[in-house]
Short mmCIF file of C-alpha atoms in Angstrom, two decimals:
data_model
loop_
_atom_site.label_atom_id
_atom_site.label_comp_id
_atom_site.label_asym_id
_atom_site.label_seq_id
_atom_site.Cartn_x
_atom_site.Cartn_y
_atom_site.Cartn_z
CA UNK A 1 -78.59 41.43 63.63
CA UNK A 2 -80.14 38.55 65.60
CA UNK A 3 -77.03 36.37 64.43
CA UNK A 4 -74.51 38.82 65.82
CA UNK A 5 -76.27 38.81 69.29
CA UNK A 6 -75.93 35.01 69.21
CA UNK A 7 -72.23 34.93 68.60
CA UNK A 8 -71.61 37.58 71.26
CA UNK A 9 -73.65 35.52 73.68
CA UNK A 10 -71.62 32.49 73.10
CA UNK A 11 -68.40 34.27 73.82
CA UNK A 12 -69.72 35.61 77.05
CA UNK A 13 -70.79 32.12 78.08
CA UNK A 14 -67.32 30.99 77.45
CA UNK A 15 -65.73 33.51 79.64
CA UNK A 16 -68.01 33.15 82.52
CA UNK A 17 -68.50 29.35 82.52
CA UNK A 18 -67.14 27.56 85.55
CA UNK A 19 -65.61 24.76 83.47
CA UNK A 20 -63.05 27.01 81.71
CA UNK A 21 -60.18 25.06 83.17
CA UNK A 22 -60.98 21.99 81.13
CA UNK A 23 -58.32 23.22 78.72
CA UNK A 24 -55.12 22.90 80.90
CA UNK A 25 -52.72 25.89 80.82
CA UNK A 26 -55.20 28.36 79.61
CA UNK A 27 -56.27 31.22 81.89
CA UNK A 28 -59.36 33.39 81.92
CA UNK A 29 -59.59 35.85 79.15
CA UNK A 30 -59.45 39.28 80.61
CA UNK A 31 -62.16 41.72 79.48
CA UNK A 32 -61.06 44.10 76.85
CA UNK A 33 -60.63 47.71 77.92
CA UNK A 34 -63.43 49.91 76.85
CA UNK A 35 -62.45 52.06 73.82
CA UNK A 36 -62.40 55.81 74.25
CA UNK A 37 -65.52 57.55 73.25
CA UNK A 38 -65.62 58.94 69.97
CA UNK A 39 -66.28 62.57 69.44
CA UNK A 40 -69.95 63.31 68.73
CA UNK A 41 -70.84 63.91 65.38
CA UNK A 42 -73.84 64.96 63.76
CA UNK A 43 -76.39 62.22 63.84
CA UNK A 44 -76.82 60.44 60.70
CA UNK A 45 -80.28 60.33 59.18
CA UNK A 46 -82.01 57.29 60.15
CA UNK A 47 -82.32 54.77 57.44
CA UNK A 48 -85.51 53.81 56.24
CA UNK A 49 -86.89 50.84 58.22
CA UNK A 50 -86.96 47.69 56.28
CA UNK A 51 -89.90 45.45 56.83
CA UNK A 52 -89.33 43.38 59.79
CA UNK A 53 -88.49 39.74 58.92
CA UNK A 54 -88.65 36.68 60.82
CA UNK A 55 -85.77 35.89 62.98
CA UNK A 56 -83.10 33.27 61.61
CA UNK A 57 -83.43 29.85 63.19
CA UNK A 58 -80.45 28.79 65.33
CA UNK A 59 -78.19 26.46 63.36
CA UNK A 60 -78.52 22.93 64.30
CA UNK A 61 -75.34 21.33 65.80
CA UNK A 62 -73.69 18.63 63.51
CA UNK A 63 -73.63 15.17 64.97
CA UNK A 64 -70.42 14.56 67.03
CA UNK A 65 -70.07 18.19 67.86
CA UNK A 66 -72.19 18.29 71.06
CA UNK A 67 -71.13 20.92 73.58
CA UNK A 68 -70.43 20.59 77.14
CA UNK A 69 -71.31 23.65 79.15
CA UNK A 70 -71.95 25.53 75.77
CA UNK A 71 -68.16 25.20 74.85
CA UNK A 72 -67.50 24.87 71.11
CA UNK A 73 -66.18 21.39 70.11
CA UNK A 74 -64.70 20.31 66.85
CA UNK A 75 -65.73 17.15 64.93
CA UNK A 76 -63.36 15.16 67.13
CA UNK A 77 -64.83 16.40 70.45
CA UNK A 78 -61.83 18.69 71.23
CA UNK A 79 -62.65 22.08 72.85
CA UNK A 80 -61.88 24.85 70.66
CA UNK A 81 -59.89 27.55 72.47
CA UNK A 82 -59.75 31.06 70.98
CA UNK A 83 -56.55 32.60 70.03
CA UNK A 84 -56.63 35.27 72.68
CA UNK A 85 -56.55 32.45 75.35
CA UNK A 86 -53.57 30.54 74.06
CA UNK A 87 -50.31 31.14 76.13
CA UNK A 88 -47.19 32.69 74.37
CA UNK A 89 -44.23 30.31 74.02
CA UNK A 90 -41.59 30.79 76.49
CA UNK A 91 -38.43 32.43 75.25
CA UNK A 92 -35.29 30.54 75.21
CA UNK A 93 -32.58 31.83 77.70
CA UNK A 94 -29.57 33.63 76.37
CA UNK A 95 -26.26 32.15 77.17
CA UNK A 96 -23.52 34.40 78.19
CA UNK A 97 -20.32 34.37 76.36
CA UNK A 98 -17.36 32.44 77.84
CA UNK A 99 -14.89 34.61 79.88
CA UNK A 100 -11.49 35.20 78.02
CA UNK A 101 -8.58 33.02 78.92
CA UNK A 102 -5.92 34.71 80.91
CA UNK A 103 -2.64 35.41 78.98
CA UNK A 104 0.04 32.75 79.39
CA UNK A 105 3.55 33.94 80.34
CA UNK A 106 6.42 31.64 79.05
CA UNK A 107 9.48 31.62 81.30
CA UNK A 108 12.51 33.29 79.75
CA UNK A 109 15.13 30.93 78.33
CA UNK A 110 18.08 30.06 80.45
CA UNK A 111 21.33 31.45 79.32
CA UNK A 112 23.18 28.21 80.26
CA UNK A 113 21.19 26.10 77.84
CA UNK A 114 22.12 25.60 74.23
CA UNK A 115 20.03 26.97 71.28
CA UNK A 116 16.55 25.23 71.02
CA UNK A 117 17.72 23.63 67.55
CA UNK A 118 20.28 21.58 69.58
CA UNK A 119 17.62 20.32 71.94
CA UNK A 120 15.71 18.56 69.24
CA UNK A 121 15.94 14.91 69.73
CA UNK A 122 17.88 12.96 67.19
CA UNK A 123 16.52 9.45 66.60
CA UNK A 124 18.97 6.78 67.34
CA UNK A 125 20.73 5.23 64.27
CA UNK A 126 19.65 1.71 63.35
CA UNK A 127 22.00 -0.96 64.56
CA UNK A 128 24.48 -1.99 62.20
CA UNK A 129 24.27 -5.68 61.21
CA UNK A 130 27.49 -7.46 60.13
CA UNK A 131 27.42 -8.42 56.52
CA UNK A 132 26.80 -12.07 55.87
CA UNK A 133 29.97 -13.97 54.92
CA UNK A 134 30.48 -14.19 50.98
CA UNK A 135 29.86 -17.64 49.56
CA UNK A 136 32.98 -19.42 48.54
CA UNK A 137 33.99 -18.82 45.01
CA UNK A 138 33.34 -21.88 42.73
CA UNK A 139 36.44 -23.83 41.90
CA UNK A 140 38.05 -22.75 38.63
CA UNK A 141 37.53 -25.44 35.92
CA UNK A 142 40.66 -26.47 34.06
CA UNK A 143 40.49 -25.44 30.47
CA UNK A 144 39.43 -28.28 28.08
CA UNK A 145 42.31 -29.88 26.23
CA UNK A 146 43.11 -28.35 22.98
CA UNK A 147 41.88 -30.05 19.98
CA UNK A 148 44.36 -31.78 17.95
CA UNK A 149 45.67 -29.71 14.93
CA UNK A 150 44.95 -31.50 11.71
CA UNK A 151 47.50 -30.93 8.99
CA UNK A 152 46.26 -28.85 6.05
CA UNK A 153 45.07 -30.89 3.10
CA UNK A 154 47.67 -31.34 0.39
CA UNK A 155 47.32 -28.86 -2.31
CA UNK A 156 46.13 -30.52 -5.65
CA UNK A 157 48.26 -30.35 -8.55
CA UNK A 158 46.99 -28.12 -11.29
CA UNK A 159 45.36 -30.15 -14.20
CA UNK A 160 47.78 -30.69 -17.15
CA UNK A 161 47.66 -27.82 -19.71
CA UNK A 162 45.63 -28.36 -22.80
CA UNK A 163 47.21 -28.46 -26.14
CA UNK A 164 47.70 -25.07 -27.93
CA UNK A 165 44.90 -25.70 -30.45
CA UNK A 166 42.42 -25.97 -27.59
CA UNK A 167 42.87 -22.44 -26.26
CA UNK A 168 39.08 -21.84 -26.00
CA UNK A 169 38.60 -24.96 -23.85
CA UNK A 170 39.60 -23.42 -20.47
CA UNK A 171 37.13 -20.50 -20.79
CA UNK A 172 34.29 -22.90 -21.79
CA UNK A 173 34.94 -25.40 -19.17
CA UNK A 174 35.76 -23.29 -16.30
CA UNK A 175 33.77 -23.45 -12.85
CA UNK A 176 32.83 -27.17 -12.68
CA UNK A 177 31.48 -26.41 -9.15
CA UNK A 178 28.86 -24.24 -10.69
CA UNK A 179 27.87 -27.07 -13.13
CA UNK A 180 27.59 -29.66 -10.36
CA UNK A 181 25.10 -27.15 -8.38
CA UNK A 182 22.63 -27.86 -11.11
CA UNK A 183 22.62 -31.56 -10.64
CA UNK A 184 19.54 -33.02 -9.38
CA UNK A 185 17.18 -30.44 -10.96
CA UNK A 186 13.57 -31.17 -10.73
CA UNK A 187 13.57 -33.48 -7.72
CA UNK A 188 12.20 -30.82 -5.35
CA UNK A 189 8.69 -29.15 -5.75
CA UNK A 190 9.43 -25.55 -4.98
CA UNK A 191 12.35 -23.26 -4.85
CA UNK A 192 13.27 -20.98 -1.90
CA UNK A 193 13.28 -17.28 -2.22
CA UNK A 194 16.91 -16.99 -2.12
CA UNK A 195 17.46 -19.75 -4.69
CA UNK A 196 15.03 -18.30 -7.13
CA UNK A 197 16.57 -14.85 -6.70
CA UNK A 198 20.04 -16.38 -7.47
CA UNK A 199 18.76 -18.22 -10.66
CA UNK A 200 17.06 -15.05 -11.83
CA UNK A 201 20.07 -13.07 -11.36
CA UNK A 202 21.97 -15.66 -13.52
CA UNK A 203 19.38 -15.64 -16.17
CA UNK A 204 19.61 -11.76 -16.46
CA UNK A 205 23.21 -11.93 -17.57
CA UNK A 206 23.90 -8.90 -19.63
CA UNK A 207 24.70 -9.46 -23.37
CA UNK A 208 27.03 -7.65 -25.68
CA UNK A 209 25.33 -8.79 -28.82
CA UNK A 210 22.56 -11.02 -30.16
CA UNK A 211 22.83 -14.60 -28.65
CA UNK A 212 22.07 -17.52 -30.75
CA UNK A 213 20.79 -20.90 -29.11
CA UNK A 214 20.07 -24.13 -31.06
CA UNK A 215 18.20 -27.00 -29.62
CA UNK A 216 19.38 -30.25 -31.58
CA UNK A 217 19.09 -34.02 -31.38
CA UNK A 218 19.61 -36.89 -33.58
CA UNK A 219 16.34 -38.75 -32.42
CA UNK A 220 12.72 -37.46 -32.81
CA UNK A 221 10.28 -37.43 -29.93
CA UNK A 222 12.82 -36.36 -27.22
CA UNK A 223 11.36 -33.05 -26.49
CA UNK A 224 13.27 -30.67 -28.67
CA UNK A 225 10.13 -28.44 -29.54
CA UNK A 226 9.00 -28.46 -25.85
CA UNK A 227 12.37 -27.54 -24.67
CA UNK A 228 12.63 -24.58 -27.23
CA UNK A 229 9.23 -23.13 -26.03
CA UNK A 230 10.00 -23.60 -22.25
CA UNK A 231 13.48 -22.13 -22.41
CA UNK A 232 12.36 -19.27 -24.60
CA UNK A 233 9.45 -18.51 -22.28
CA UNK A 234 11.66 -18.36 -19.22
CA UNK A 235 14.29 -16.23 -20.90
CA UNK A 236 11.65 -13.74 -22.29
CA UNK A 237 9.64 -13.54 -18.91
CA UNK A 238 12.67 -13.24 -16.75
CA UNK A 239 14.97 -10.97 -18.78
CA UNK A 240 12.18 -8.81 -20.23
CA UNK A 241 13.87 -8.91 -23.52
CA UNK A 242 12.56 -9.66 -27.03
CA UNK A 243 13.18 -13.49 -27.66
CA UNK A 244 12.21 -15.17 -30.76
CA UNK A 245 11.99 -18.85 -31.57
CA UNK A 246 12.49 -19.97 -35.10
CA UNK A 247 11.16 -23.29 -36.56
CA UNK A 248 14.34 -24.36 -38.49
CA UNK A 249 13.20 -27.92 -39.03
CA UNK A 250 13.33 -28.75 -42.79
CA UNK A 251 11.24 -31.78 -42.02
CA UNK A 252 7.94 -29.62 -41.39
CA UNK A 253 8.47 -29.03 -37.50
CA UNK A 254 5.62 -28.58 -35.08
CA UNK A 255 6.77 -25.45 -33.34
CA UNK A 256 3.96 -23.32 -34.57
CA UNK A 257 1.41 -26.04 -33.89
CA UNK A 258 2.25 -25.72 -30.21
CA UNK A 259 1.25 -21.99 -29.77
CA UNK A 260 -1.73 -19.93 -30.71
CA UNK A 261 -1.16 -18.54 -34.16
CA UNK A 262 -1.66 -14.87 -34.60
CA UNK A 263 -0.77 -14.91 -38.09
CA UNK A 264 -0.42 -17.47 -41.08
CA UNK A 265 2.88 -15.81 -42.32
CA UNK A 266 6.07 -18.09 -42.33
CA UNK A 267 9.82 -17.91 -42.60
CA UNK A 268 9.49 -17.96 -46.40
CA UNK A 269 7.13 -14.87 -46.32
CA UNK A 270 9.56 -12.86 -44.17
CA UNK A 271 12.57 -13.76 -46.38
CA UNK A 272 10.53 -12.62 -49.44
CA UNK A 273 10.26 -9.08 -48.08
CA UNK A 274 13.69 -9.11 -46.43
CA UNK A 275 14.89 -6.08 -48.47
CA UNK A 276 12.09 -3.82 -47.16
CA UNK A 277 12.74 -4.73 -43.45
CA UNK A 278 13.75 -1.56 -41.54
CA UNK A 279 12.63 -2.25 -38.07
CA UNK A 280 11.22 -4.40 -35.41
CA UNK A 281 7.68 -3.73 -36.47
CA UNK A 282 8.42 -4.96 -39.98
CA UNK A 283 9.06 -8.43 -38.37
CA UNK A 284 6.49 -8.42 -35.70
CA UNK A 285 3.66 -8.94 -38.14
CA UNK A 286 5.10 -12.25 -39.28
CA UNK A 287 5.44 -13.67 -35.63
CA UNK A 288 3.00 -14.84 -33.17
CA UNK A 289 3.27 -13.66 -29.35
CA UNK A 290 2.79 -15.96 -26.39
CA UNK A 291 1.64 -15.14 -23.02
CA UNK A 292 5.08 -15.13 -21.67
CA UNK A 293 6.54 -12.58 -24.18
CA UNK A 294 8.15 -15.20 -26.49
CA UNK A 295 7.47 -14.76 -30.27
CA UNK A 296 7.26 -17.73 -32.58
CA UNK A 297 8.18 -17.65 -36.37
CA UNK A 298 6.76 -20.54 -38.04
CA UNK A 299 7.82 -22.71 -41.00
CA UNK A 300 5.90 -23.64 -44.07
CA UNK A 301 3.61 -26.59 -43.42
CA UNK A 302 4.19 -27.95 -46.90
CA UNK A 303 7.06 -30.48 -46.69
CA UNK A 304 8.17 -29.76 -50.30
CA UNK A 305 8.55 -25.96 -49.48
CA UNK A 306 10.09 -26.55 -45.88
CA UNK A 307 12.72 -28.94 -47.32
CA UNK A 308 13.92 -26.08 -49.56
CA UNK A 309 14.90 -23.99 -46.45
CA UNK A 310 18.74 -24.19 -46.88
CA UNK A 311 21.80 -22.87 -45.18
CA UNK A 312 21.92 -19.64 -47.07
CA UNK A 313 18.14 -19.02 -46.05
CA UNK A 314 18.97 -19.62 -42.44
CA UNK A 315 22.05 -17.31 -42.51
CA UNK A 316 19.80 -14.56 -44.02
CA UNK A 317 17.19 -15.02 -41.47
CA UNK A 318 19.46 -15.04 -38.61
CA UNK A 319 21.26 -11.85 -39.84
CA UNK A 320 17.80 -10.09 -40.04
CA UNK A 321 16.57 -11.42 -36.77
CA UNK A 322 19.79 -10.51 -34.76
CA UNK A 323 19.42 -6.80 -35.45
CA UNK A 324 16.03 -6.74 -33.39
CA UNK A 325 16.20 -9.61 -30.94
CA UNK A 326 18.76 -9.96 -28.22
CA UNK A 327 18.14 -13.85 -28.18
CA UNK A 328 17.34 -16.07 -31.15
CA UNK A 329 16.44 -19.72 -30.48
CA UNK A 330 16.19 -22.47 -33.33
CA UNK A 331 14.14 -25.57 -33.07
CA UNK A 332 16.30 -27.86 -35.35
CA UNK A 333 15.48 -31.13 -36.98
CA UNK A 334 17.01 -34.69 -36.70
CA UNK A 335 19.31 -34.60 -39.61
CA UNK A 336 22.60 -33.14 -38.83
CA UNK A 337 23.79 -33.50 -42.59
CA UNK A 338 21.07 -31.26 -43.96
CA UNK A 339 22.16 -28.11 -45.74
CA UNK A 340 20.48 -25.70 -42.99
CA UNK A 341 22.08 -27.68 -40.16
CA UNK A 342 25.71 -26.74 -41.00
CA UNK A 343 24.71 -23.04 -40.80
CA UNK A 344 22.97 -23.52 -37.46
CA UNK A 345 26.04 -25.03 -36.10
CA UNK A 346 28.27 -22.40 -37.47
CA UNK A 347 26.21 -19.58 -36.12
CA UNK A 348 25.21 -20.99 -32.79
CA UNK A 349 26.89 -19.73 -29.62
CA UNK A 350 25.36 -22.39 -27.52
CA UNK A 351 23.59 -25.84 -27.91
CA UNK A 352 20.81 -27.64 -25.91
CA UNK A 353 21.20 -31.39 -26.49
CA UNK A 354 17.78 -33.07 -25.96
CA UNK A 355 17.91 -36.45 -24.42
CA UNK A 356 15.41 -38.83 -22.43
CA UNK A 357 15.72 -41.45 -19.65
CA UNK A 358 15.04 -44.19 -22.18
CA UNK A 359 18.08 -45.96 -23.61
CA UNK A 360 17.24 -44.84 -27.15
CA UNK A 361 16.89 -41.16 -26.13
CA UNK A 362 20.13 -41.28 -24.14
CA UNK A 363 21.98 -43.10 -26.88
CA UNK A 364 20.76 -40.43 -29.39
CA UNK A 365 22.01 -37.46 -27.23
CA UNK A 366 25.38 -39.26 -26.93
CA UNK A 367 25.49 -39.90 -30.58
CA UNK A 368 24.92 -36.14 -31.24
CA UNK A 369 27.85 -35.15 -28.98
CA UNK A 370 30.06 -37.74 -30.58
CA UNK A 371 29.37 -36.47 -33.93
CA UNK A 372 29.99 -32.85 -32.93
CA UNK A 373 33.44 -33.86 -31.47
CA UNK A 374 34.21 -35.88 -34.59
CA UNK A 375 33.26 -33.14 -37.19
CA UNK A 376 34.98 -29.95 -35.81
CA UNK A 377 32.34 -28.81 -33.40
CA UNK A 378 34.10 -29.90 -30.26
CA UNK A 379 34.16 -26.45 -28.54
CA UNK A 380 30.42 -25.97 -29.25
CA UNK A 381 29.84 -29.56 -27.85
CA UNK A 382 31.77 -28.44 -24.46
CA UNK A 383 29.69 -25.35 -24.19
CA UNK A 384 26.42 -27.22 -24.65
CA UNK A 385 23.71 -28.20 -22.11
CA UNK A 386 22.10 -31.72 -22.06
CA UNK A 387 18.45 -31.72 -21.03
CA UNK A 388 17.38 -35.24 -19.81
CA UNK A 389 13.57 -35.43 -19.95
CA UNK A 390 11.75 -38.10 -17.91
CA UNK A 391 9.60 -40.57 -19.89
CA UNK A 392 7.15 -43.24 -18.95
CA UNK A 393 7.10 -46.50 -20.99
CA UNK A 394 7.62 -50.33 -20.82
CA UNK A 395 11.00 -50.16 -22.54
CA UNK A 396 14.35 -50.02 -20.84
CA UNK A 397 15.03 -47.07 -18.54
CA UNK A 398 18.09 -45.43 -17.15
CA UNK A 399 18.43 -43.71 -13.87
CA UNK A 400 18.57 -39.97 -14.31
CA UNK A 401 21.39 -39.65 -11.75
CA UNK A 402 23.58 -42.04 -13.91
CA UNK A 403 22.77 -40.02 -17.04
CA UNK A 404 23.86 -36.84 -15.24
CA UNK A 405 27.18 -38.27 -14.17
CA UNK A 406 27.67 -39.35 -17.81
CA UNK A 407 26.82 -36.28 -19.81
CA UNK A 408 28.71 -34.10 -17.43
CA UNK A 409 31.82 -35.55 -18.80
CA UNK A 410 30.85 -34.58 -22.34
CA UNK A 411 29.32 -31.12 -22.05
CA UNK A 412 29.12 -28.28 -19.60
CA UNK A 413 25.93 -29.14 -17.79
CA UNK A 414 23.27 -31.62 -17.56
CA UNK A 415 19.60 -30.79 -16.41
CA UNK A 416 16.95 -33.33 -15.40
CA UNK A 417 13.35 -32.59 -16.46
CA UNK A 418 10.78 -34.64 -14.55
CA UNK A 419 7.90 -36.30 -16.44
CA UNK A 420 4.99 -33.94 -17.02
CA UNK A 421 1.55 -34.93 -18.57
CA UNK A 422 1.17 -31.51 -20.17
CA UNK A 423 4.46 -31.93 -22.22
CA UNK A 424 3.60 -35.43 -22.91
CA UNK A 425 0.34 -34.59 -24.60
CA UNK A 426 2.06 -32.50 -27.16
CA UNK A 427 -0.82 -30.01 -27.38
CA UNK A 428 -0.70 -26.15 -26.98
CA UNK A 429 2.22 -25.29 -24.76
CA UNK A 430 0.87 -23.42 -21.47
CA UNK A 431 3.40 -22.82 -18.80
CA UNK A 432 0.67 -22.21 -16.23
CA UNK A 433 -0.39 -25.99 -16.58
CA UNK A 434 3.04 -27.27 -15.79
CA UNK A 435 3.88 -28.77 -12.41
CA UNK A 436 5.97 -26.82 -9.86
CA UNK A 437 8.82 -29.47 -10.44
CA UNK A 438 8.70 -28.91 -14.23
CA UNK A 439 8.81 -25.08 -13.89
CA UNK A 440 11.64 -25.35 -11.33
CA UNK A 441 13.59 -27.45 -13.84
CA UNK A 442 12.87 -24.97 -16.71
CA UNK A 443 14.36 -22.25 -14.53
CA UNK A 444 17.42 -24.14 -13.99
CA UNK A 445 17.72 -24.94 -17.52
CA UNK A 446 17.67 -21.21 -18.29
CA UNK A 447 20.13 -20.37 -15.58
CA UNK A 448 22.49 -23.18 -16.96
CA UNK A 449 22.21 -21.73 -20.53
CA UNK A 450 22.62 -18.04 -19.12
CA UNK A 451 26.00 -19.19 -17.41
CA UNK A 452 27.25 -19.84 -20.95
CA UNK A 453 26.16 -16.54 -22.04
CA UNK A 454 28.88 -14.94 -19.64
CA UNK A 455 31.64 -16.97 -21.31
CA UNK A 456 33.60 -15.51 -24.09
CA UNK A 457 31.89 -16.41 -27.19
CA UNK A 458 33.58 -14.11 -29.51
CA UNK A 459 35.49 -16.99 -31.25
CA UNK A 460 33.42 -18.75 -33.96
CA UNK A 461 32.19 -22.18 -32.76
CA UNK A 462 33.62 -23.86 -35.93
CA UNK A 463 37.22 -23.55 -34.80
CA UNK A 464 39.00 -26.95 -34.61
CA UNK A 465 38.74 -28.25 -31.01
CA UNK A 466 40.33 -31.49 -29.80
CA UNK A 467 37.99 -34.37 -29.72
CA UNK A 468 38.87 -35.16 -26.03
CA UNK A 469 41.08 -32.65 -24.27
CA UNK A 470 42.96 -33.66 -21.15
CA UNK A 471 41.01 -33.87 -18.00
CA UNK A 472 37.74 -35.12 -19.85
CA UNK A 473 36.61 -38.63 -20.41
CA UNK A 474 36.22 -39.99 -23.94
CA UNK A 475 32.60 -40.86 -24.82
CA UNK A 476 32.16 -44.53 -25.23
CA UNK A 477 29.24 -46.57 -26.04
CA UNK A 478 28.20 -44.50 -29.30
CA UNK A 479 29.06 -44.67 -32.93
CA UNK A 480 28.98 -48.53 -32.98
CA UNK A 481 30.67 -49.06 -29.63
CA UNK A 482 29.23 -50.98 -26.87
CA UNK A 483 26.31 -49.44 -24.80
CA UNK A 484 27.78 -48.19 -21.48
CA UNK A 485 26.28 -49.81 -18.35
CA UNK A 486 24.36 -47.10 -16.52
#
């Protein structure tokens, strides 16, 4: 109770102190109105008196809160004003709404004026500038003088007609321009796409029957076996036909030694079971297949047995193979007088004469062509293709260009095969190891042979043919005559 009296006493002192105006803007606090007396009620029983306690000591003022005139101060020394003594905030004056604008009255339109749309101002048109004068036209150039008209070349007279007994010669020797297109073969490294497609199209010449090709030459070591394998590989790979190469050399040829042997069977073994042959698979077990698709039929390695391979044996063999193989190649020996060679020449549709750039190799090929002309195989000689293989040695050599010009007068075409180490070694024939120029020459050789396939070969090659028909030069320098100057 003593505490409550102390608080009331402090408020009274604040109201009555003469320094109440220290806080600006604050007025004296009016005394509160006395409350209405409450109705009298029954007196409550007095509570039991508690034992008197000592009065509480007046709280000590904190340092910094000293009072001036007993007015409460805060910790910063500011006079604390009770809420009742604080003035109310002044109310903001209300602004009156603006008066409404008076209505505007437009004057009536005059009846003498045109409609408003006509009164719209039209922007003035831009000034028209005169066009600049056109530049003067360039002077017309005079037409160039006309080129002189050259007279047409005179029409060459037709070559003299061949004798009546040479009726097959024109069909065989036609298209000399195509033959000249094969000159210079092997001098380039690669073939263009168009050139390769043209050659492959020629190689794929369709056949009406089995075609027989013989590779011959009077001299050994001129590349007959290599030419047989190369020609057969290109034909088998490009045509996708079954092509077989037969070792028809009675002097124990090396055709089977240049390929990987799949069987030890020989020509003699096949002829021994000839009556029982009924289909391709009966022959396939006697042959060896190369990577290009060419099949090889070997001869007996025993010279005594190989020499007994005669003309009748060869005819029987070719008749057997022609039923299953569209193309049959024969690798022949060096003797044109052997019994089997007469059958080879009688059945051959085309010959490949093997020659080299050496004087001996070129002379041997020339002697072969001369022998064919002299012994009734002139038509076969004109259909033949001469393959001129490049060699390296210390002997006398002949330029390939001179040999091409010489042999083109004796046969249908001449092809130059550049020197290749893989062929010179004489080992297993692998087309992948050949140079680009060599593969190109083999492709040209196959195309030259295929051109002969399109010719009419229905007449037997053994028909009589004039040794030197009109329009072709007579071979000189062979058979005892002087060696030509190349």
